[in-house]
Amino acid sequence: MREGGSTNALLHAGRSRSSFSGKMGYVLAVAGSAVGLGNIWRFPYLAAKYGGGIFLLVYLILMLTFGYALIMSETALGRMTKKSPVGAFGTFGKGIAFRLGGWINAVIPMLIVPYYSVIGGWVVKYLFEYLRGNTGILAADGYFTGFIAEGVSAELWFLLFSIAVIAVLFAGVKQGVERVSKVMMPVLVILAVFVAGYSMTRPGAFEGVKYFLVPNFENFSWMTVVAAMGQMFYSLSIAMGILYTYGSYVKEDVDIEKSTSQVEIFDTAIAMLAGLMIIPAVFAFSGGDPDTLQAGPSLMFITIPKVFASMGFGTDAGILFFLLVLLAALTSAISLAESGVSTFEDQLGWSRHKAALLMGAVMVVFGSASALGFGVLDFITILGMSILDFFDFLTNSLMMPIAALATCLLVTRVVGIDKIAKEVEQSSGFKRKGMYKLFMRYLAPVCIVVILLSSVANVLGWISM
Ligand code: TRP
């Protein structure tokens, strides 16, 4: 079995089990995979839907405690074993529990990337329309709903996006992703600050700023916590094995505690900027109509075009914005699909091309179902959700908590928390060790189980949250 995950190629072409070039290289690579549609598309709609400021507060608390503990664990386990998740779990035992623990981590990205690419296709479509100067058309009421309901066109844009991803995987990714991220991230930040500033100063937008930033406990529900936890996993790329793989490339002297904080700050800053672009705009352009706040996955595609249409130079802003979102989505989709490909290569011993073809097939099958789920397949709902929403729910609310639990159990029951602490302490002061231990031992497993059970009970309609 070849032990190096070929996600490697993303980072440093042509070296076997290499390390990152330096501390900054690692932070950039992780930040590049972390910042994507999760920050710009997913975070704002969840925040809008699940209570605004209270969602933000719960999210921040979870990230600094739970998220921190899990990132540290996954990275340390990766660095310790020098393996991707299936191999890392396998290092500590051969039983069925170890295989399941490794595989659930490895399968999640394979189920995310198909529907992720559907959203990627929507982004390409919007970019295309802005390039044609259709700024007003995109901002019209009902445009987006009409577009996804039409189905076939959404399917074609999805295929275009997927072909780009598969083509890159097929070619073998050189340092492209890292290089693109380096240029793209600063431009994205500047543009986001600019659009957020514009959006926040529209008449009526201030209510939205308040809704997003000031916690209102009346808006709290259990679903706030469930959604915030899923989003935290998603946005930081945790509970899906990716950080094991990245950790396995980290040199012994990289301060993983510090780099974890940097990645968290960066990722959250982008998500909050996206929230400040979109949520105030919802209030300004729809009078805070609660139905718009409930819009879900379509929110970005409905409000951002309205903001741009109201600006003098909206077409240019639209082109730039959707181009950047597209790049962020592409780099993330490539890393997600790459992690699937490397699992196939490592575990099935397949060639890169064969592995990439299988990943492509998975993307086309599940992605097409998700893309058409708003159109010709809209009679199919699973537990009351559209196909795309169902995949999102399945991975984020069900599988990721289980994957996170598997990591907790591996750390506390098998490897031993002190051994992980030692691994971290090789390179870091580990200032938050006390909190880390408390979380991994008690709080994290208990919270995960409670949240998992409540989200299952919720979809089955046993409780309503
Ligand atoms: N974090 C990415 C985002 O916010 C999505 C993502 C989740 C991801 N898991 C990943 C990207 C693994 C790359 C690798 O959009």
Coordinates of C-alpha atoms and ligand atoms in Angstrom, one line a residue:
M1 CA 0.0 0.0 0.0
R2 CA 1.3 3.4 -0.9
E3 CA 1.1 5.3 2.2
G4 CA 1.3 8.8 1.0
G5 CA -2.1 10.4 0.2
S6 CA -1.8 12.0 -3.1
T7 CA -3.3 15.1 -1.7
N8 CA 0.4 15.6 -1.4
A9 CA 0.5 16.6 -5.0
L10 CA -1.7 19.5 -4.1
L11 CA 1.0 20.8 -1.9
H12 CA 4.3 19.7 -3.1
A13 CA 4.5 18.0 -6.4
G14 CA 6.9 15.2 -6.9
R15 CA 8.1 14.5 -3.4
S16 CA 7.0 11.5 -1.4
R17 CA 5.4 12.2 2.0
S18 CA 6.9 15.6 1.9
S19 CA 6.5 18.4 4.4
F20 CA 5.1 21.8 3.8
S21 CA 7.7 24.4 2.7
G22 CA 7.3 26.2 6.0
K23 CA 4.9 27.3 8.6
M24 CA 3.2 29.8 6.3
G25 CA 2.9 27.1 3.6
Y26 CA 0.9 24.9 6.0
V27 CA -1.3 27.7 7.2
L28 CA -2.0 28.8 3.6
A29 CA -2.7 25.3 2.4
V30 CA -5.2 24.6 5.3
A31 CA -6.7 28.1 4.9
G32 CA -7.1 27.5 1.2
S33 CA -9.0 24.4 1.7
A34 CA -11.0 25.9 4.5
V35 CA -12.2 29.0 2.7
G36 CA -14.7 28.1 0.2
L37 CA -18.5 28.0 -0.5
G38 CA -18.9 27.1 3.2
N39 CA -17.8 30.6 4.2
I40 CA -19.5 32.7 1.5
W41 CA -22.6 30.7 0.6
R42 CA -23.4 28.4 3.5
F43 CA -22.5 30.4 6.6
P44 CA -24.7 33.5 5.8
Y45 CA -27.8 31.4 5.0
L46 CA -27.5 29.4 8.2
A47 CA -26.9 32.4 10.3
A48 CA -30.0 34.1 8.7
K49 CA -32.1 31.0 9.2
Y50 CA -31.1 30.0 12.7
G51 CA -31.3 33.2 14.6
G52 CA -28.7 35.7 13.5
G53 CA -26.5 36.9 16.4
I54 CA -27.3 33.9 18.6
F55 CA -26.1 31.6 15.8
L56 CA -22.9 33.6 15.5
L57 CA -22.3 33.4 19.3
V58 CA -22.9 29.6 19.4
Y59 CA -20.7 29.2 16.4
L60 CA -17.8 31.2 17.9
I61 CA -18.0 29.3 21.2
L62 CA -18.1 25.9 19.4
M63 CA -15.2 26.8 17.2
L64 CA -12.9 28.0 19.9
T65 CA -13.5 24.9 22.1
F66 CA -14.7 22.0 20.1
G67 CA -13.3 22.9 16.8
Y68 CA -10.0 23.8 18.3
A69 CA -9.8 20.4 20.1
L70 CA -10.7 18.5 17.0
I71 CA -8.3 20.3 14.7
M72 CA -5.5 19.7 17.2
S73 CA -6.4 16.0 17.5
E74 CA -6.6 15.3 13.8
T75 CA -3.5 17.2 13.0
A76 CA -1.5 15.6 15.8
L77 CA -2.7 12.1 14.8
G78 CA -1.8 12.8 11.2
R79 CA 1.7 14.0 12.1
M80 CA 2.2 11.1 14.5
T81 CA 1.2 8.4 12.1
K82 CA 2.1 10.1 8.8
K83 CA -1.0 8.7 7.3
S84 CA -4.4 9.7 6.0
P85 CA -7.4 8.7 8.1
V86 CA -8.0 5.1 7.0
G87 CA -4.3 4.4 7.5
A88 CA -4.1 6.4 10.7
F89 CA -7.0 4.5 12.4
G90 CA -5.4 1.3 11.0
T91 CA -2.2 2.1 12.7
F92 CA -3.8 1.7 16.1
G93 CA -5.8 -1.4 15.6
K94 CA -7.2 -3.8 13.0
G95 CA -10.7 -4.3 14.3
I96 CA -13.9 -3.4 12.6
A97 CA -14.3 -0.3 14.8
F98 CA -11.0 1.1 13.5
R99 CA -11.9 0.4 9.9
L100 CA -15.3 2.1 10.3
G101 CA -13.7 5.1 12.1
G102 CA -11.2 5.6 9.3
W103 CA -13.7 5.0 6.5
I104 CA -16.4 7.3 7.7
N105 CA -13.9 10.1 7.8
A106 CA -12.8 9.2 4.2
V107 CA -16.2 8.8 2.7
I108 CA -17.6 12.2 3.8
P109 CA -15.7 14.3 1.3
M110 CA -16.8 11.9 -1.5
L111 CA -20.4 12.7 -0.6
I112 CA -19.9 16.4 -0.2
V113 CA -18.1 17.1 -3.4
P114 CA -21.0 16.2 -5.7
Y115 CA -23.5 18.6 -4.3
Y116 CA -20.7 21.2 -3.7
S117 CA -20.1 21.1 -7.4
V118 CA -23.8 21.7 -8.1
I119 CA -23.5 25.0 -6.1
G120 CA -20.2 25.5 -8.0
G121 CA -22.2 25.2 -11.2
W122 CA -24.7 27.9 -10.1
V123 CA -21.7 30.2 -9.4
V124 CA -20.4 29.6 -13.0
K125 CA -23.8 30.4 -14.4
Y126 CA -24.0 33.7 -12.5
L127 CA -20.5 34.6 -13.6
F128 CA -21.5 33.9 -17.2
E129 CA -24.6 36.0 -16.9
Y130 CA -22.6 38.9 -15.4
L131 CA -20.1 38.7 -18.2
R132 CA -23.0 39.1 -20.6
G133 CA -24.1 42.1 -18.7
N134 CA -27.4 40.6 -17.5
T135 CA -27.1 42.4 -14.1
G136 CA -30.7 43.4 -14.0
I137 CA -32.1 40.0 -15.0
L138 CA -30.2 38.2 -12.2
A139 CA -31.6 40.6 -9.7
A140 CA -35.2 40.1 -10.7
D141 CA -37.5 38.3 -8.2
G142 CA -37.9 34.7 -8.9
Y143 CA -34.9 34.5 -11.3
F144 CA -33.0 32.0 -9.2
T145 CA -35.9 29.8 -8.4
G146 CA -36.8 29.6 -12.0
F147 CA -33.2 28.8 -13.0
I148 CA -32.8 25.8 -10.6
A149 CA -36.4 24.6 -11.3
E150 CA -35.6 24.5 -15.0
G151 CA -33.1 21.7 -14.1
V152 CA -31.4 20.9 -17.4
S153 CA -29.5 24.1 -17.5
A154 CA -28.4 23.8 -13.9
E155 CA -27.3 20.2 -14.7
L156 CA -25.2 21.5 -17.6
W157 CA -23.5 24.1 -15.5
F158 CA -22.9 21.5 -12.8
L159 CA -21.3 19.2 -15.4
L160 CA -19.0 22.1 -16.6
F161 CA -17.8 22.7 -13.1
S162 CA -17.3 19.0 -12.4
I163 CA -15.4 18.5 -15.6
A164 CA -13.0 21.2 -14.6
V165 CA -12.4 19.6 -11.2
I166 CA -11.9 16.1 -12.7
A167 CA -9.6 17.5 -15.4
V168 CA -7.4 19.0 -12.7
L169 CA -7.3 15.7 -10.8
F170 CA -6.6 13.8 -13.9
A171 CA -3.7 15.9 -14.8
G172 CA -2.4 15.6 -11.2
V173 CA -2.5 18.8 -9.3
K174 CA 0.8 20.6 -9.1
Q175 CA 1.3 23.5 -6.8
G176 CA -1.5 25.3 -8.5
V177 CA -4.0 25.3 -5.7
E178 CA -1.6 26.7 -3.2
R179 CA -0.5 29.4 -5.7
V180 CA -4.0 30.3 -6.7
S181 CA -4.9 30.6 -3.0
K182 CA -2.1 33.0 -2.3
V183 CA -3.3 35.6 -4.8
M184 CA -7.0 34.9 -4.4
M185 CA -7.3 35.2 -0.7
P186 CA -6.1 38.8 -0.3
V187 CA -8.3 39.9 -3.3
L188 CA -11.2 38.1 -1.8
V189 CA -10.8 39.9 1.5
I190 CA -10.5 43.3 -0.1
L191 CA -13.5 42.8 -2.3
A192 CA -15.5 41.3 0.7
V193 CA -14.7 44.4 2.9
F194 CA -15.8 46.6 0.1
V195 CA -19.1 44.8 -0.7
A196 CA -19.9 44.4 3.0
G197 CA -19.3 48.2 3.5
Y198 CA -21.6 49.0 0.7
S199 CA -24.3 46.5 1.7
M200 CA -24.2 47.7 5.4
T201 CA -24.8 51.3 4.4
R202 CA -27.9 50.8 2.4
P203 CA -31.1 52.2 3.9
G204 CA -32.6 49.7 6.2
A205 CA -29.5 47.6 6.3
F206 CA -28.6 48.5 9.9
E207 CA -31.4 46.2 11.2
G208 CA -29.6 43.4 9.5
V209 CA -26.3 44.2 11.0
K210 CA -28.0 44.1 14.4
Y211 CA -29.7 40.9 13.6
F212 CA -26.4 39.3 12.6
L213 CA -24.2 40.6 15.4
V214 CA -26.4 41.0 18.5
P215 CA -27.5 37.7 20.1
N216 CA -31.2 37.5 20.7
F217 CA -32.0 34.6 23.0
E218 CA -35.5 34.5 21.7
N219 CA -34.2 33.2 18.4
F220 CA -32.4 30.3 20.1
S221 CA -33.4 26.7 19.4
W222 CA -31.6 23.4 19.5
M223 CA -31.3 23.5 15.8
T224 CA -29.1 26.6 16.3
V225 CA -26.6 24.4 18.0
V226 CA -27.0 21.5 15.6
A227 CA -26.6 23.8 12.6
A228 CA -23.7 25.7 14.1
M229 CA -21.8 22.6 14.9
G230 CA -22.3 21.2 11.4
Q231 CA -21.2 24.5 9.9
M232 CA -18.1 24.6 12.1
F233 CA -17.1 21.2 10.9
Y234 CA -17.8 22.0 7.3
S235 CA -16.1 25.4 7.3
L236 CA -12.9 24.3 9.0
S237 CA -12.8 21.1 7.0
I238 CA -12.9 19.0 10.2
A239 CA -14.4 15.6 10.9
M240 CA -13.7 14.4 7.4
G241 CA -10.2 13.2 7.6
I242 CA -8.7 16.0 5.6
L243 CA -6.6 17.3 8.5
Y244 CA -5.2 13.9 9.2
T245 CA -3.8 14.0 5.7
Y246 CA -2.6 17.6 6.0
G247 CA -1.1 16.9 9.5
S248 CA 0.8 14.0 8.0
Y249 CA 2.8 16.6 5.9
V250 CA 3.6 18.9 8.8
K251 CA 7.1 18.9 10.0
E252 CA 7.9 18.2 13.7
D253 CA 8.8 21.8 14.4
V254 CA 5.7 23.5 13.1
D255 CA 3.7 25.0 16.0
I256 CA 0.4 23.4 15.3
E257 CA -1.3 25.3 18.1
K258 CA -0.4 28.6 16.6
S259 CA -1.3 27.6 13.0
T260 CA -4.6 26.2 14.2
S261 CA -5.5 29.6 15.7
Q262 CA -4.4 31.4 12.6
V263 CA -6.6 29.2 10.4
E264 CA -9.6 29.6 12.7
I265 CA -9.2 33.4 12.7
F266 CA -8.9 33.6 9.0
D267 CA -11.7 31.3 8.2
T268 CA -14.1 33.0 10.6
A269 CA -13.1 36.5 9.4
I270 CA -14.1 35.5 5.8
A271 CA -17.4 33.9 7.0
M272 CA -18.3 37.0 9.1
L273 CA -17.5 39.3 6.1
A274 CA -19.8 37.2 4.0
G275 CA -22.5 37.5 6.7
L276 CA -22.1 41.2 6.6
M277 CA -22.4 41.3 2.9
I278 CA -25.5 39.2 2.7
I279 CA -27.6 39.6 5.8
P280 CA -27.8 43.4 5.9
A281 CA -28.6 43.3 2.2
V282 CA -31.6 41.0 2.9
F283 CA -33.0 43.6 5.3
A284 CA -32.3 46.4 2.9
F285 CA -33.9 44.8 -0.1
S286 CA -36.7 42.8 1.4
G287 CA -37.6 44.8 4.4
G288 CA -36.4 42.0 6.7
D289 CA -39.2 39.7 5.4
P290 CA -38.7 36.6 7.5
D291 CA -39.4 34.4 4.5
T292 CA -36.3 35.7 2.9
L293 CA -34.3 34.9 6.0
Q294 CA -35.5 31.3 5.6
A295 CA -34.4 31.2 2.0
G296 CA -31.7 28.6 2.7
P297 CA -29.2 27.6 0.0
S298 CA -30.5 30.2 -2.4
L299 CA -29.9 33.2 -0.2
M300 CA -26.5 34.3 -1.8
F301 CA -27.9 33.9 -5.3
I302 CA -30.9 36.1 -4.5
T303 CA -29.6 38.9 -2.4
I304 CA -26.1 39.6 -3.8
P305 CA -27.4 40.2 -7.3
K306 CA -29.9 42.8 -5.8
V307 CA -27.0 44.6 -4.1
F308 CA -25.0 44.6 -7.3
A309 CA -27.9 45.8 -9.5
S310 CA -28.3 48.8 -7.2
M311 CA -24.7 49.9 -7.6
G312 CA -23.5 52.0 -10.5
F313 CA -20.8 49.5 -11.4
G314 CA -22.7 46.4 -10.5
T315 CA -21.8 44.4 -13.5
D316 CA -18.0 44.7 -12.8
A317 CA -18.6 44.0 -9.1
G318 CA -20.7 40.9 -10.1
I319 CA -18.0 39.6 -12.4
L320 CA -15.3 40.1 -9.8
F321 CA -17.4 38.7 -7.0
F322 CA -18.5 35.5 -8.7
L323 CA -15.1 35.0 -10.2
L324 CA -13.5 35.0 -6.7
V325 CA -16.3 32.8 -5.3
L326 CA -15.7 30.4 -8.2
L327 CA -12.0 30.2 -7.5
A328 CA -12.6 29.6 -3.8
A329 CA -15.1 26.9 -4.7
L330 CA -12.8 25.3 -7.2
T331 CA -9.8 25.1 -4.9
S332 CA -12.0 23.6 -2.2
A333 CA -13.8 21.2 -4.6
I334 CA -10.4 20.1 -5.9
S335 CA -9.1 19.3 -2.4
L336 CA -12.3 17.5 -1.5
A337 CA -12.3 15.4 -4.6
E338 CA -8.5 14.9 -4.3
S339 CA -9.0 13.4 -0.8
G340 CA -11.4 10.9 -2.4
V341 CA -9.0 10.1 -5.1
S342 CA -6.2 9.5 -2.7
T343 CA -8.3 7.2 -0.6
F344 CA -9.1 5.1 -3.7
E345 CA -5.4 5.1 -4.7
D346 CA -4.2 4.1 -1.2
Q347 CA -6.9 1.7 -0.2
L348 CA -7.8 0.0 -3.5
G349 CA -4.3 0.3 -4.9
W350 CA -5.7 1.9 -8.1
S351 CA -3.9 4.1 -10.6
R352 CA -4.5 7.8 -10.3
H353 CA -6.6 7.8 -13.6
K354 CA -8.8 5.0 -12.5
A355 CA -9.3 6.6 -9.1
A356 CA -10.1 9.9 -10.7
L357 CA -12.6 8.3 -13.0
L358 CA -14.4 6.6 -10.1
M359 CA -14.5 9.9 -8.2
G360 CA -15.9 11.6 -11.4
A361 CA -18.6 8.9 -11.7
V362 CA -19.6 9.4 -8.0
M363 CA -19.8 13.2 -8.6
V364 CA -21.9 12.9 -11.8
V365 CA -24.4 10.5 -10.2
F366 CA -25.0 12.2 -6.9
G367 CA -24.4 15.6 -8.3
S368 CA -27.0 15.2 -11.1
A369 CA -29.5 13.9 -8.6
S370 CA -28.9 17.0 -6.5
A371 CA -29.0 19.4 -9.5
L372 CA -32.2 18.0 -10.9
G373 CA -33.8 17.7 -7.5
F374 CA -35.2 21.2 -7.8
G375 CA -36.5 20.5 -11.3
V376 CA -37.6 17.3 -13.0
L377 CA -36.8 15.3 -9.8
D378 CA -38.6 17.6 -7.5
F379 CA -41.1 15.0 -6.6
I380 CA -38.3 13.2 -4.7
T381 CA -37.9 14.5 -1.2
I382 CA -36.1 12.6 1.5
L383 CA -37.3 13.2 5.0
G384 CA -38.9 16.3 3.7
M385 CA -35.7 17.7 2.1
S386 CA -34.7 18.2 -1.5
I387 CA -31.9 15.9 -2.6
L388 CA -29.2 18.6 -2.3
D389 CA -30.4 19.5 1.2
F390 CA -30.5 15.9 2.1
F391 CA -26.9 15.3 1.1
D392 CA -25.9 18.4 3.1
F393 CA -27.9 17.1 6.1
L394 CA -26.6 13.5 5.8
T395 CA -22.9 14.6 5.8
N396 CA -23.0 17.6 8.1
S397 CA -25.6 16.6 10.7
L398 CA -25.2 12.9 10.8
M399 CA -21.9 11.6 9.4
M400 CA -19.6 14.4 10.6
P401 CA -20.6 14.1 14.3
I402 CA -20.0 10.3 14.0
A403 CA -16.6 10.9 12.5
A404 CA -15.8 13.5 15.2
L405 CA -16.9 11.0 17.8
A406 CA -14.6 8.4 16.3
T407 CA -11.7 10.8 16.6
C408 CA -12.5 11.5 20.2
L409 CA -12.7 7.8 21.0
L410 CA -9.5 7.1 19.2
V411 CA -7.7 9.9 21.1
T412 CA -9.1 9.1 24.6
R413 CA -9.6 5.3 24.5
V414 CA -6.9 4.1 22.3
V415 CA -4.0 6.4 21.7
G416 CA -4.2 8.1 25.1
I417 CA -4.7 11.8 25.5
D418 CA -1.2 12.3 27.0
K419 CA 0.4 10.9 24.0
I420 CA -1.4 13.4 21.8
A421 CA -0.4 16.2 24.2
K422 CA 3.2 15.1 23.9
E423 CA 3.0 15.1 20.2
V424 CA 1.6 18.7 20.3
E425 CA 4.2 19.8 22.9
Q426 CA 7.1 18.8 20.6
S427 CA 6.4 22.1 18.8
S428 CA 4.0 24.1 20.8
G429 CA 3.5 25.5 24.3
F430 CA 0.0 24.0 24.3
K431 CA -1.5 26.7 26.4
R432 CA -5.0 25.4 26.1
K433 CA -4.1 21.8 27.2
G434 CA -6.4 21.8 30.1
M435 CA -9.4 22.8 28.0
Y436 CA -8.3 20.4 25.3
K437 CA -8.4 17.5 27.7
L438 CA -11.6 18.5 29.3
F439 CA -13.3 18.7 25.8
M440 CA -11.9 15.5 24.4
R441 CA -12.6 13.5 27.5
Y442 CA -16.1 14.7 28.5
L443 CA -17.7 17.6 26.8
A444 CA -17.1 16.8 23.2
P445 CA -18.4 13.2 23.2
V446 CA -21.4 14.1 25.3
C447 CA -22.3 17.1 23.2
I448 CA -21.8 15.1 20.0
V449 CA -24.1 12.3 21.1
V450 CA -26.8 14.7 22.3
I451 CA -26.7 16.7 19.1
L452 CA -26.7 13.7 16.9
L453 CA -29.7 12.2 18.6
S454 CA -31.6 15.5 18.5
S455 CA -31.0 16.0 14.9
V456 CA -32.2 12.5 14.1
A457 CA -35.2 13.0 16.3
N458 CA -35.9 16.3 14.5
V459 CA -35.9 14.9 11.0
L460 CA -38.0 12.0 12.1
G461 CA -40.4 14.4 13.5
W462 CA -40.2 13.1 17.0
I463 CA -39.3 16.5 18.4
S464 CA -39.6 19.8 16.8
M465 CA -36.7 22.3 17.3
Ligands
TRP1 N1 -14.2 24.1 4.2 C1 -14.7 24.2 2.8 C2 -15.6 25.4 2.7 O1 -15.8 26.1 3.6 C3 -15.4 23.0 2.3 C4 -14.7 21.8 2.7 C5 -15.2 20.9 3.6 C6 -13.5 21.3 2.3 N2 -14.3 19.9 3.8 C7 -13.2 20.1 2.9 C8 -12.6 21.7 1.3 C9 -12.1 19.4 2.7 C10 -11.5 21.0 1.1 C11 -11.2 19.9 1.8 O2 -16.2 25.6 1.6

